Amino acid sequence: MGVSRWLVAGTTLAVSMAGATPAWAAPDPPPPPAVSEEPGAAADVPEPEPEPQADIEFTAAPKETTPGATVVFTGVAGIIDRDSGNAGRVDFYFVRGQKGPRKFAGSATASNSGRFRWSTKATVSGDYIAEYRNRKLAIVANATEYLSVYTHRATDQKLYSWTAGKMSCLPACKTVGPEQFVDAAPIHVTLSRECLQPKSGGRIGFADSQQNAFKPGDPGWRDFPEGQGPAEFDLNPGLTRGRFYFEWTSAPAPAGELTQCNLSFTATQRIVRKVYL
């Protein structure tokens, strides 16, 4: 009987030990926290603020002028998208031509709002470069404005010329120039005539058609009925488009003499042109 009790007890002990965790065995680590895949679940990381950027724009008034005239440059500069904190310095440089050196011309102060004004005397055509620097921040911006400077110059422009030598001009020598445009200013004519017979004469003028080639007393014409008249004179046709007409007739020569002429004329006009410096 006693033997049987120990076996039961031993059996019971063995079963109890099999279901227990040994004291020396380490416990399993806890599972990792669940990660949500939904957007925005993770903590938002703030993006760094962008560095401030500067901008400048300006204009010249007037944009075209004569030497010595005052030119005023006005504009605004500063940090983009800011209406204040734009105080700074604006330096102006002048560059003539694509390869010309950059020369310092002057400076102005930009206000808190960024507005500035600067004036100078016009000399020659070229680019003005405005360079802005903010007073507190290390930011720079620049822009360019072109200024045209001109003067008026009068030049004698050749319109037409004609020459003929040893012409009998019996019954007449005639020439008609090409159609051309002229200014409204007087047309100066220099006429050369060398005729063996002194009474050889003719006429010259500027008209818009051959049908209107000559009208007595017309200021656009000069008549030499017997070779008399000035060698230099002005025509005032009142036209800006037309042709030069020239006609000359030699007087009949007495028996035994020749009749011929050397003729030439040149028409010029004093033109005033705008010349850019």
mmCIF file of N, CA and C in Angstrom, residues 164-262:
data_model
loop_
_atom_site.group_PDB
_atom_site.id
_atom_site.type_symbol
_atom_site.label_atom_id
_atom_site.label_comp_id
_atom_site.label_asym_id
_atom_site.label_seq_id
_atom_site.Cartn_x
_atom_site.Cartn_y
_atom_site.Cartn_z
ATOM 1 N N ALA A 164 26.083 115.204 -119.973
ATOM 2 C CA ALA A 164 26.160 114.875 -121.404
ATOM 3 C C ALA A 164 27.144 115.828 -122.065
ATOM 4 N N GLY A 165 27.970 115.312 -122.942
ATOM 5 C CA GLY A 165 28.975 116.146 -123.586
ATOM 6 C C GLY A 165 28.850 116.138 -125.105
ATOM 7 N N LYS A 166 29.122 117.312 -125.689
ATOM 8 C CA LYS A 166 29.137 117.496 -127.139
ATOM 9 C C LYS A 166 27.812 117.055 -127.770
ATOM 10 N N MET A 167 26.743 117.503 -127.160
ATOM 11 C CA MET A 167 25.404 117.192 -127.660
ATOM 12 C C MET A 167 24.932 118.318 -128.577
ATOM 13 N N SER A 168 24.396 117.946 -129.737
ATOM 14 C CA SER A 168 23.881 118.976 -130.649
ATOM 15 C C SER A 168 22.569 119.562 -130.146
ATOM 16 N N CYS A 169 21.775 118.760 -129.466
ATOM 17 C CA CYS A 169 20.493 119.189 -128.889
ATOM 18 C C CYS A 169 19.604 119.867 -129.937
ATOM 19 N N LEU A 170 19.607 119.337 -131.109
ATOM 20 C CA LEU A 170 18.706 119.786 -132.167
ATOM 21 C C LEU A 170 17.827 118.592 -132.550
ATOM 22 N N PRO A 171 16.559 118.622 -132.246
ATOM 23 C CA PRO A 171 15.871 119.818 -131.718
ATOM 24 C C PRO A 171 16.001 120.014 -130.220
ATOM 25 N N ALA A 172 16.252 118.939 -129.427
ATOM 26 C CA ALA A 172 16.348 119.121 -127.980
ATOM 27 C C ALA A 172 17.004 117.906 -127.339
ATOM 28 N N CYS A 173 17.648 118.127 -126.202
ATOM 29 C CA CYS A 173 18.162 117.048 -125.346
ATOM 30 C C CYS A 173 17.235 116.960 -124.131
ATOM 31 N N LYS A 174 16.811 115.750 -123.819
ATOM 32 C CA LYS A 174 15.893 115.559 -122.702
ATOM 33 C C LYS A 174 16.361 114.399 -121.823
ATOM 34 N N THR A 175 16.086 114.509 -120.540
ATOM 35 C CA THR A 175 16.321 113.408 -119.620
ATOM 36 C C THR A 175 15.257 113.443 -118.530
ATOM 37 N N VAL A 176 14.884 112.267 -118.074
ATOM 38 C CA VAL A 176 13.910 112.118 -116.989
ATOM 39 C C VAL A 176 14.524 111.202 -115.938
ATOM 40 N N GLY A 177 14.622 111.684 -114.734
ATOM 41 C CA GLY A 177 15.201 110.887 -113.667
ATOM 42 C C GLY A 177 14.234 109.844 -113.139
ATOM 43 N N PRO A 178 14.723 108.929 -112.327
ATOM 44 C CA PRO A 178 13.856 107.909 -111.729
ATOM 45 C C PRO A 178 12.933 108.523 -110.682
ATOM 46 N N GLU A 179 11.832 107.869 -110.448
ATOM 47 C CA GLU A 179 10.931 108.336 -109.390
ATOM 48 C C GLU A 179 11.618 108.169 -108.043
ATOM 49 N N GLN A 180 11.517 109.167 -107.190
ATOM 50 C CA GLN A 180 12.184 109.113 -105.903
ATOM 51 C C GLN A 180 11.453 109.971 -104.878
ATOM 52 N N PHE A 181 11.780 109.705 -103.628
ATOM 53 C CA PHE A 181 11.235 110.471 -102.518
ATOM 54 C C PHE A 181 12.266 111.505 -102.073
ATOM 55 N N VAL A 182 11.790 112.685 -101.743
ATOM 56 C CA VAL A 182 12.653 113.741 -101.246
ATOM 57 C C VAL A 182 12.002 114.354 -100.013
ATOM 58 N N ASP A 183 12.771 115.161 -99.292
ATOM 59 C CA ASP A 183 12.200 115.888 -98.159
ATOM 60 C C ASP A 183 11.459 117.129 -98.655
ATOM 61 N N ALA A 184 10.743 117.756 -97.767
ATOM 62 C CA ALA A 184 10.005 118.966 -98.136
ATOM 63 C C ALA A 184 10.905 120.185 -98.220
ATOM 64 N N ALA A 185 12.193 120.055 -97.866
ATOM 65 C CA ALA A 185 13.121 121.180 -97.899
ATOM 66 C C ALA A 185 13.435 121.577 -99.343
ATOM 67 N N PRO A 186 13.966 122.792 -99.564
ATOM 68 C CA PRO A 186 14.355 123.198 -100.916
ATOM 69 C C PRO A 186 15.391 122.253 -101.528
ATOM 70 N N ILE A 187 15.323 122.116 -102.855
ATOM 71 C CA ILE A 187 16.274 121.305 -103.605
ATOM 72 C C ILE A 187 17.263 122.241 -104.276
ATOM 73 N N HIS A 188 18.539 122.069 -103.959
ATOM 74 C CA HIS A 188 19.573 122.935 -104.533
ATOM 75 C C HIS A 188 20.125 122.297 -105.803
ATOM 76 N N VAL A 189 20.180 123.086 -106.886
ATOM 77 C CA VAL A 189 20.631 122.592 -108.185
ATOM 78 C C VAL A 189 21.847 123.388 -108.632
ATOM 79 N N THR A 190 22.851 122.666 -109.062
ATOM 80 C CA THR A 190 24.028 123.268 -109.681
ATOM 81 C C THR A 190 24.023 122.873 -111.149
ATOM 82 N N LEU A 191 23.940 123.853 -112.043
ATOM 83 C CA LEU A 191 23.817 123.602 -113.474
ATOM 84 C C LEU A 191 25.058 124.109 -114.200
ATOM 85 N N SER A 192 25.612 123.264 -115.051
ATOM 86 C CA SER A 192 26.751 123.646 -115.880
ATOM 87 C C SER A 192 26.333 123.537 -117.335
ATOM 88 N N ARG A 193 26.557 124.605 -118.134
ATOM 89 C CA ARG A 193 26.176 124.591 -119.532
ATOM 90 C C ARG A 193 27.253 125.302 -120.347
ATOM 91 N N GLU A 194 27.778 124.626 -121.272
ATOM 92 C CA GLU A 194 28.794 125.182 -122.166
ATOM 93 C C GLU A 194 28.324 124.927 -123.597
ATOM 94 N N CYS A 195 27.748 125.934 -124.211
ATOM 95 C CA CYS A 195 27.181 125.812 -125.557
ATOM 96 C C CYS A 195 27.923 126.730 -126.527
ATOM 97 N N LEU A 196 28.166 126.232 -127.722
ATOM 98 C CA LEU A 196 28.821 127.047 -128.734
ATOM 99 C C LEU A 196 27.927 128.201 -129.176
ATOM 100 N N GLN A 197 26.629 127.998 -129.101
ATOM 101 C CA GLN A 197 25.693 129.056 -129.472
ATOM 102 C C GLN A 197 25.082 129.629 -128.194
ATOM 103 N N PRO A 198 25.296 130.907 -127.917
ATOM 104 C CA PRO A 198 24.913 131.491 -126.624
ATOM 105 C C PRO A 198 23.413 131.483 -126.360
ATOM 106 N N LYS A 199 22.590 131.446 -127.373
ATOM 107 C CA LYS A 199 21.151 131.490 -127.142
ATOM 108 C C LYS A 199 20.546 130.108 -126.870
ATOM 109 N N SER A 200 21.376 129.085 -126.719
ATOM 110 C CA SER A 200 20.874 127.758 -126.370
ATOM 111 C C SER A 200 20.318 127.809 -124.942
ATOM 112 N N GLY A 201 19.126 127.263 -124.735
ATOM 113 C CA GLY A 201 18.498 127.339 -123.421
ATOM 114 C C GLY A 201 17.570 126.170 -123.146
ATOM 115 N N GLY A 202 17.019 126.139 -121.953
ATOM 116 C CA GLY A 202 16.125 125.053 -121.585
ATOM 117 C C GLY A 202 15.513 125.277 -120.219
ATOM 118 N N ARG A 203 15.165 124.183 -119.581
ATOM 119 C CA ARG A 203 14.491 124.256 -118.278
ATOM 120 C C ARG A 203 14.792 122.989 -117.473
ATOM 121 N N ILE A 204 14.629 123.082 -116.172
ATOM 122 C CA ILE A 204 14.843 121.956 -115.264
ATOM 123 C C ILE A 204 13.868 122.095 -114.106
ATOM 124 N N GLY A 205 13.361 120.947 -113.622
ATOM 125 C CA GLY A 205 12.420 120.994 -112.511
ATOM 126 C C GLY A 205 12.178 119.629 -111.909
ATOM 127 N N PHE A 206 11.375 119.627 -110.839
ATOM 128 C CA PHE A 206 10.998 118.392 -110.146
ATOM 129 C C PHE A 206 9.478 118.352 -110.104
ATOM 130 N N ALA A 207 8.877 117.305 -110.681
ATOM 131 C CA ALA A 207 7.418 117.214 -110.780
ATOM 132 C C ALA A 207 6.974 115.788 -110.518
ATOM 133 N N ASP A 208 5.658 115.636 -110.269
ATOM 134 C CA ASP A 208 5.131 114.312 -109.955
ATOM 135 C C ASP A 208 4.703 113.532 -111.187
ATOM 136 N N SER A 209 4.659 114.180 -112.368
ATOM 137 C CA SER A 209 4.323 113.464 -113.601
ATOM 138 C C SER A 209 4.808 114.265 -114.788
ATOM 139 N N GLN A 210 4.968 113.585 -115.905
ATOM 140 C CA GLN A 210 5.459 114.253 -117.098
ATOM 141 C C GLN A 210 4.431 115.251 -117.631
ATOM 142 N N GLN A 211 3.152 114.995 -117.392
ATOM 143 C CA GLN A 211 2.112 115.931 -117.837
ATOM 144 C C GLN A 211 2.232 117.266 -117.100
ATOM 145 N N ASN A 212 2.769 117.193 -115.867
ATOM 146 C CA ASN A 212 2.951 118.418 -115.096
ATOM 147 C C ASN A 212 4.414 118.849 -115.093
ATOM 148 N N ALA A 213 5.091 118.483 -116.185
ATOM 149 C CA ALA A 213 6.534 118.682 -116.204
ATOM 150 C C ALA A 213 6.931 120.147 -116.203
ATOM 151 N N PHE A 214 6.096 121.028 -116.666
ATOM 152 C CA PHE A 214 6.487 122.433 -116.647
ATOM 153 C C PHE A 214 5.269 123.336 -116.578
ATOM 154 N N LYS A 215 5.335 124.281 -115.678
ATOM 155 C CA LYS A 215 4.323 125.327 -115.565
ATOM 156 C C LYS A 215 5.045 126.642 -115.345
ATOM 157 N N PRO A 216 4.816 127.619 -116.198
ATOM 158 C CA PRO A 216 5.497 128.900 -116.024
ATOM 159 C C PRO A 216 5.261 129.474 -114.629
ATOM 160 N N GLY A 217 6.318 129.895 -113.997
ATOM 161 C CA GLY A 217 6.220 130.475 -112.662
ATOM 162 C C GLY A 217 6.156 129.474 -111.533
ATOM 163 N N ASP A 218 6.144 128.198 -111.841
ATOM 164 C CA ASP A 218 6.107 127.163 -110.804
ATOM 165 C C ASP A 218 7.424 127.188 -110.028
ATOM 166 N N PRO A 219 7.366 127.276 -108.687
ATOM 167 C CA PRO A 219 8.616 127.314 -107.901
ATOM 168 C C PRO A 219 9.408 126.016 -107.969
ATOM 169 N N GLY A 220 8.791 124.968 -108.495
ATOM 170 C CA GLY A 220 9.520 123.712 -108.666
ATOM 171 C C GLY A 220 10.293 123.647 -109.962
ATOM 172 N N TRP A 221 10.304 124.762 -110.737
ATOM 173 C CA TRP A 221 10.969 124.790 -112.036
ATOM 174 C C TRP A 221 11.833 126.037 -112.175
ATOM 175 N N ARG A 222 12.850 125.934 -113.043
ATOM 176 C CA ARG A 222 13.634 127.094 -113.444
ATOM 177 C C ARG A 222 13.802 127.032 -114.964
ATOM 178 N N ASP A 223 13.514 128.173 -115.615
ATOM 179 C CA ASP A 223 13.502 128.245 -117.074
ATOM 180 C C ASP A 223 14.658 129.110 -117.580
ATOM 181 N N PHE A 224 15.343 128.629 -118.604
ATOM 182 C CA PHE A 224 16.439 129.357 -119.243
ATOM 183 C C PHE A 224 16.128 129.456 -120.738
ATOM 184 N N PRO A 225 15.262 130.376 -121.144
ATOM 185 C CA PRO A 225 14.821 130.418 -122.538
ATOM 186 C C PRO A 225 15.945 130.709 -123.528
ATOM 187 N N GLU A 226 16.939 131.484 -123.125
ATOM 188 C CA GLU A 226 18.038 131.782 -124.042
ATOM 189 C C GLU A 226 19.387 131.563 -123.368
ATOM 190 N N GLY A 227 19.420 130.569 -122.510
ATOM 191 C CA GLY A 227 20.688 130.271 -121.844
ATOM 192 C C GLY A 227 21.049 131.208 -120.727
ATOM 193 N N GLN A 228 20.148 132.090 -120.347
ATOM 194 C CA GLN A 228 20.423 133.039 -119.279
ATOM 195 C C GLN A 228 19.920 132.470 -117.941
ATOM 196 N N GLY A 229 20.509 132.933 -116.881
ATOM 197 C CA GLY A 229 20.046 132.522 -115.559
ATOM 198 C C GLY A 229 21.181 132.093 -114.671
ATOM 199 N N PRO A 230 20.890 131.908 -113.385
ATOM 200 C CA PRO A 230 21.960 131.528 -112.435
ATOM 201 C C PRO A 230 22.406 130.089 -112.648
ATOM 202 N N ALA A 231 23.658 129.848 -112.316
ATOM 203 C CA ALA A 231 24.190 128.492 -112.412
ATOM 204 C C ALA A 231 23.826 127.669 -111.178
ATOM 205 N N GLU A 232 23.464 128.337 -110.089
ATOM 206 C CA GLU A 232 23.032 127.640 -108.877
ATOM 207 C C GLU A 232 21.734 128.271 -108.403
ATOM 208 N N PHE A 233 20.787 127.432 -108.022
ATOM 209 C CA PHE A 233 19.476 127.941 -107.625
ATOM 210 C C PHE A 233 18.754 126.874 -106.822
ATOM 211 N N ASP A 234 17.654 127.253 -106.217
ATOM 212 C CA ASP A 234 16.837 126.328 -105.419
ATOM 213 C C ASP A 234 15.498 126.102 -106.103
ATOM 214 N N LEU A 235 15.042 124.859 -106.045
ATOM 215 C CA LEU A 235 13.689 124.511 -106.477
ATOM 216 C C LEU A 235 12.857 124.234 -105.235
ATOM 217 N N ASN A 236 11.618 124.687 -105.267
ATOM 218 C CA ASN A 236 10.698 124.442 -104.146
ATOM 219 C C ASN A 236 9.420 123.804 -104.687
ATOM 220 N N PRO A 237 9.489 122.534 -105.042
ATOM 221 C CA PRO A 237 8.341 121.907 -105.715
ATOM 222 C C PRO A 237 7.150 121.661 -104.807
ATOM 223 N N GLY A 238 7.344 121.653 -103.510
ATOM 224 C CA GLY A 238 6.226 121.335 -102.612
ATOM 225 C C GLY A 238 5.810 119.889 -102.699
ATOM 226 N N LEU A 239 6.706 119.025 -103.172
ATOM 227 C CA LEU A 239 6.416 117.595 -103.327
ATOM 228 C C LEU A 239 7.451 116.784 -102.555
ATOM 229 N N THR A 240 7.069 115.602 -102.170
ATOM 230 C CA THR A 240 8.022 114.676 -101.554
ATOM 231 C C THR A 240 8.209 113.421 -102.403
ATOM 232 N N ARG A 241 7.529 113.356 -103.556
ATOM 233 C CA ARG A 241 7.674 112.214 -104.450
ATOM 234 C C ARG A 241 7.533 112.700 -105.892
ATOM 235 N N GLY A 242 8.499 112.379 -106.728
ATOM 236 C CA GLY A 242 8.439 112.823 -108.116
ATOM 237 C C GLY A 242 9.696 112.452 -108.873
ATOM 238 N N ARG A 243 9.958 113.192 -110.013
ATOM 239 C CA ARG A 243 11.104 112.938 -110.876
ATOM 240 C C ARG A 243 11.716 114.272 -111.293
ATOM 241 N N PHE A 244 13.009 114.204 -111.635
ATOM 242 C CA PHE A 244 13.670 115.365 -112.208
ATOM 243 C C PHE A 244 13.488 115.332 -113.727
ATOM 244 N N TYR A 245 13.106 116.500 -114.281
ATOM 245 C CA TYR A 245 12.928 116.660 -115.729
ATOM 246 C C TYR A 245 13.895 117.738 -116.214
ATOM 247 N N PHE A 246 14.598 117.413 -117.314
ATOM 248 C CA PHE A 246 15.553 118.366 -117.876
ATOM 249 C C PHE A 246 15.395 118.374 -119.395
ATOM 250 N N GLU A 247 15.379 119.599 -119.948
ATOM 251 C CA GLU A 247 15.236 119.755 -121.401
ATOM 252 C C GLU A 247 16.107 120.923 -121.856
ATOM 253 N N TRP A 248 16.852 120.720 -122.955
ATOM 254 C CA TRP A 248 17.735 121.773 -123.450
ATOM 255 C C TRP A 248 17.702 121.770 -124.970
ATOM 256 N N THR A 249 17.680 122.971 -125.543
ATOM 257 C CA THR A 249 17.641 123.127 -126.996
ATOM 258 C C THR A 249 18.776 124.045 -127.441
ATOM 259 N N SER A 250 19.509 123.584 -128.420
ATOM 260 C CA SER A 250 20.589 124.408 -128.973
ATOM 261 C C SER A 250 20.045 125.343 -130.047
ATOM 262 N N ALA A 251 20.579 126.533 -130.053
ATOM 263 C CA ALA A 251 20.197 127.477 -131.107
ATOM 264 C C ALA A 251 20.855 127.059 -132.422
ATOM 265 N N PRO A 252 20.181 127.254 -133.549
ATOM 266 C CA PRO A 252 20.796 126.908 -134.836
ATOM 267 C C PRO A 252 22.088 127.705 -135.043
ATOM 268 N N ALA A 253 23.059 127.026 -135.592
ATOM 269 C CA ALA A 253 24.352 127.669 -135.815
ATOM 270 C C ALA A 253 24.367 128.403 -137.136
ATOM 271 N N PRO A 254 25.013 129.523 -137.201
ATOM 272 C CA PRO A 254 25.189 130.205 -138.478
ATOM 273 C C PRO A 254 25.966 129.319 -139.451
ATOM 274 N N ALA A 255 25.870 129.653 -140.682
ATOM 275 C CA ALA A 255 26.538 128.853 -141.711
ATOM 276 C C ALA A 255 28.026 128.742 -141.406
ATOM 277 N N GLY A 256 28.486 127.502 -141.475
ATOM 278 C CA GLY A 256 29.901 127.254 -141.257
ATOM 279 C C GLY A 256 30.285 127.077 -139.805
ATOM 280 N N GLU A 257 29.348 127.175 -138.852
ATOM 281 C CA GLU A 257 29.648 126.996 -137.437
ATOM 282 C C GLU A 257 28.941 125.747 -136.888
ATOM 283 N N LEU A 258 29.472 125.266 -135.782
ATOM 284 C CA LEU A 258 28.888 124.080 -135.146
ATOM 285 C C LEU A 258 27.921 124.504 -134.041
ATOM 286 N N THR A 259 27.046 123.587 -133.696
ATOM 287 C CA THR A 259 26.179 123.793 -132.536
ATOM 288 C C THR A 259 26.231 122.552 -131.656
ATOM 289 N N GLN A 260 26.681 122.729 -130.449
ATOM 290 C CA GLN A 260 26.741 121.623 -129.493
ATOM 291 C C GLN A 260 26.875 122.186 -128.088
ATOM 292 N N CYS A 261 26.556 121.328 -127.128
ATOM 293 C CA CYS A 261 26.588 121.737 -125.718
ATOM 294 C C CYS A 261 27.189 120.641 -124.850
ATOM 295 N N ASN A 262 27.898 121.074 -123.820
ATOM 296 C CA ASN A 262 28.285 120.201 -122.712
ATOM 297 C C ASN A 262 27.382 120.576 -121.530
#
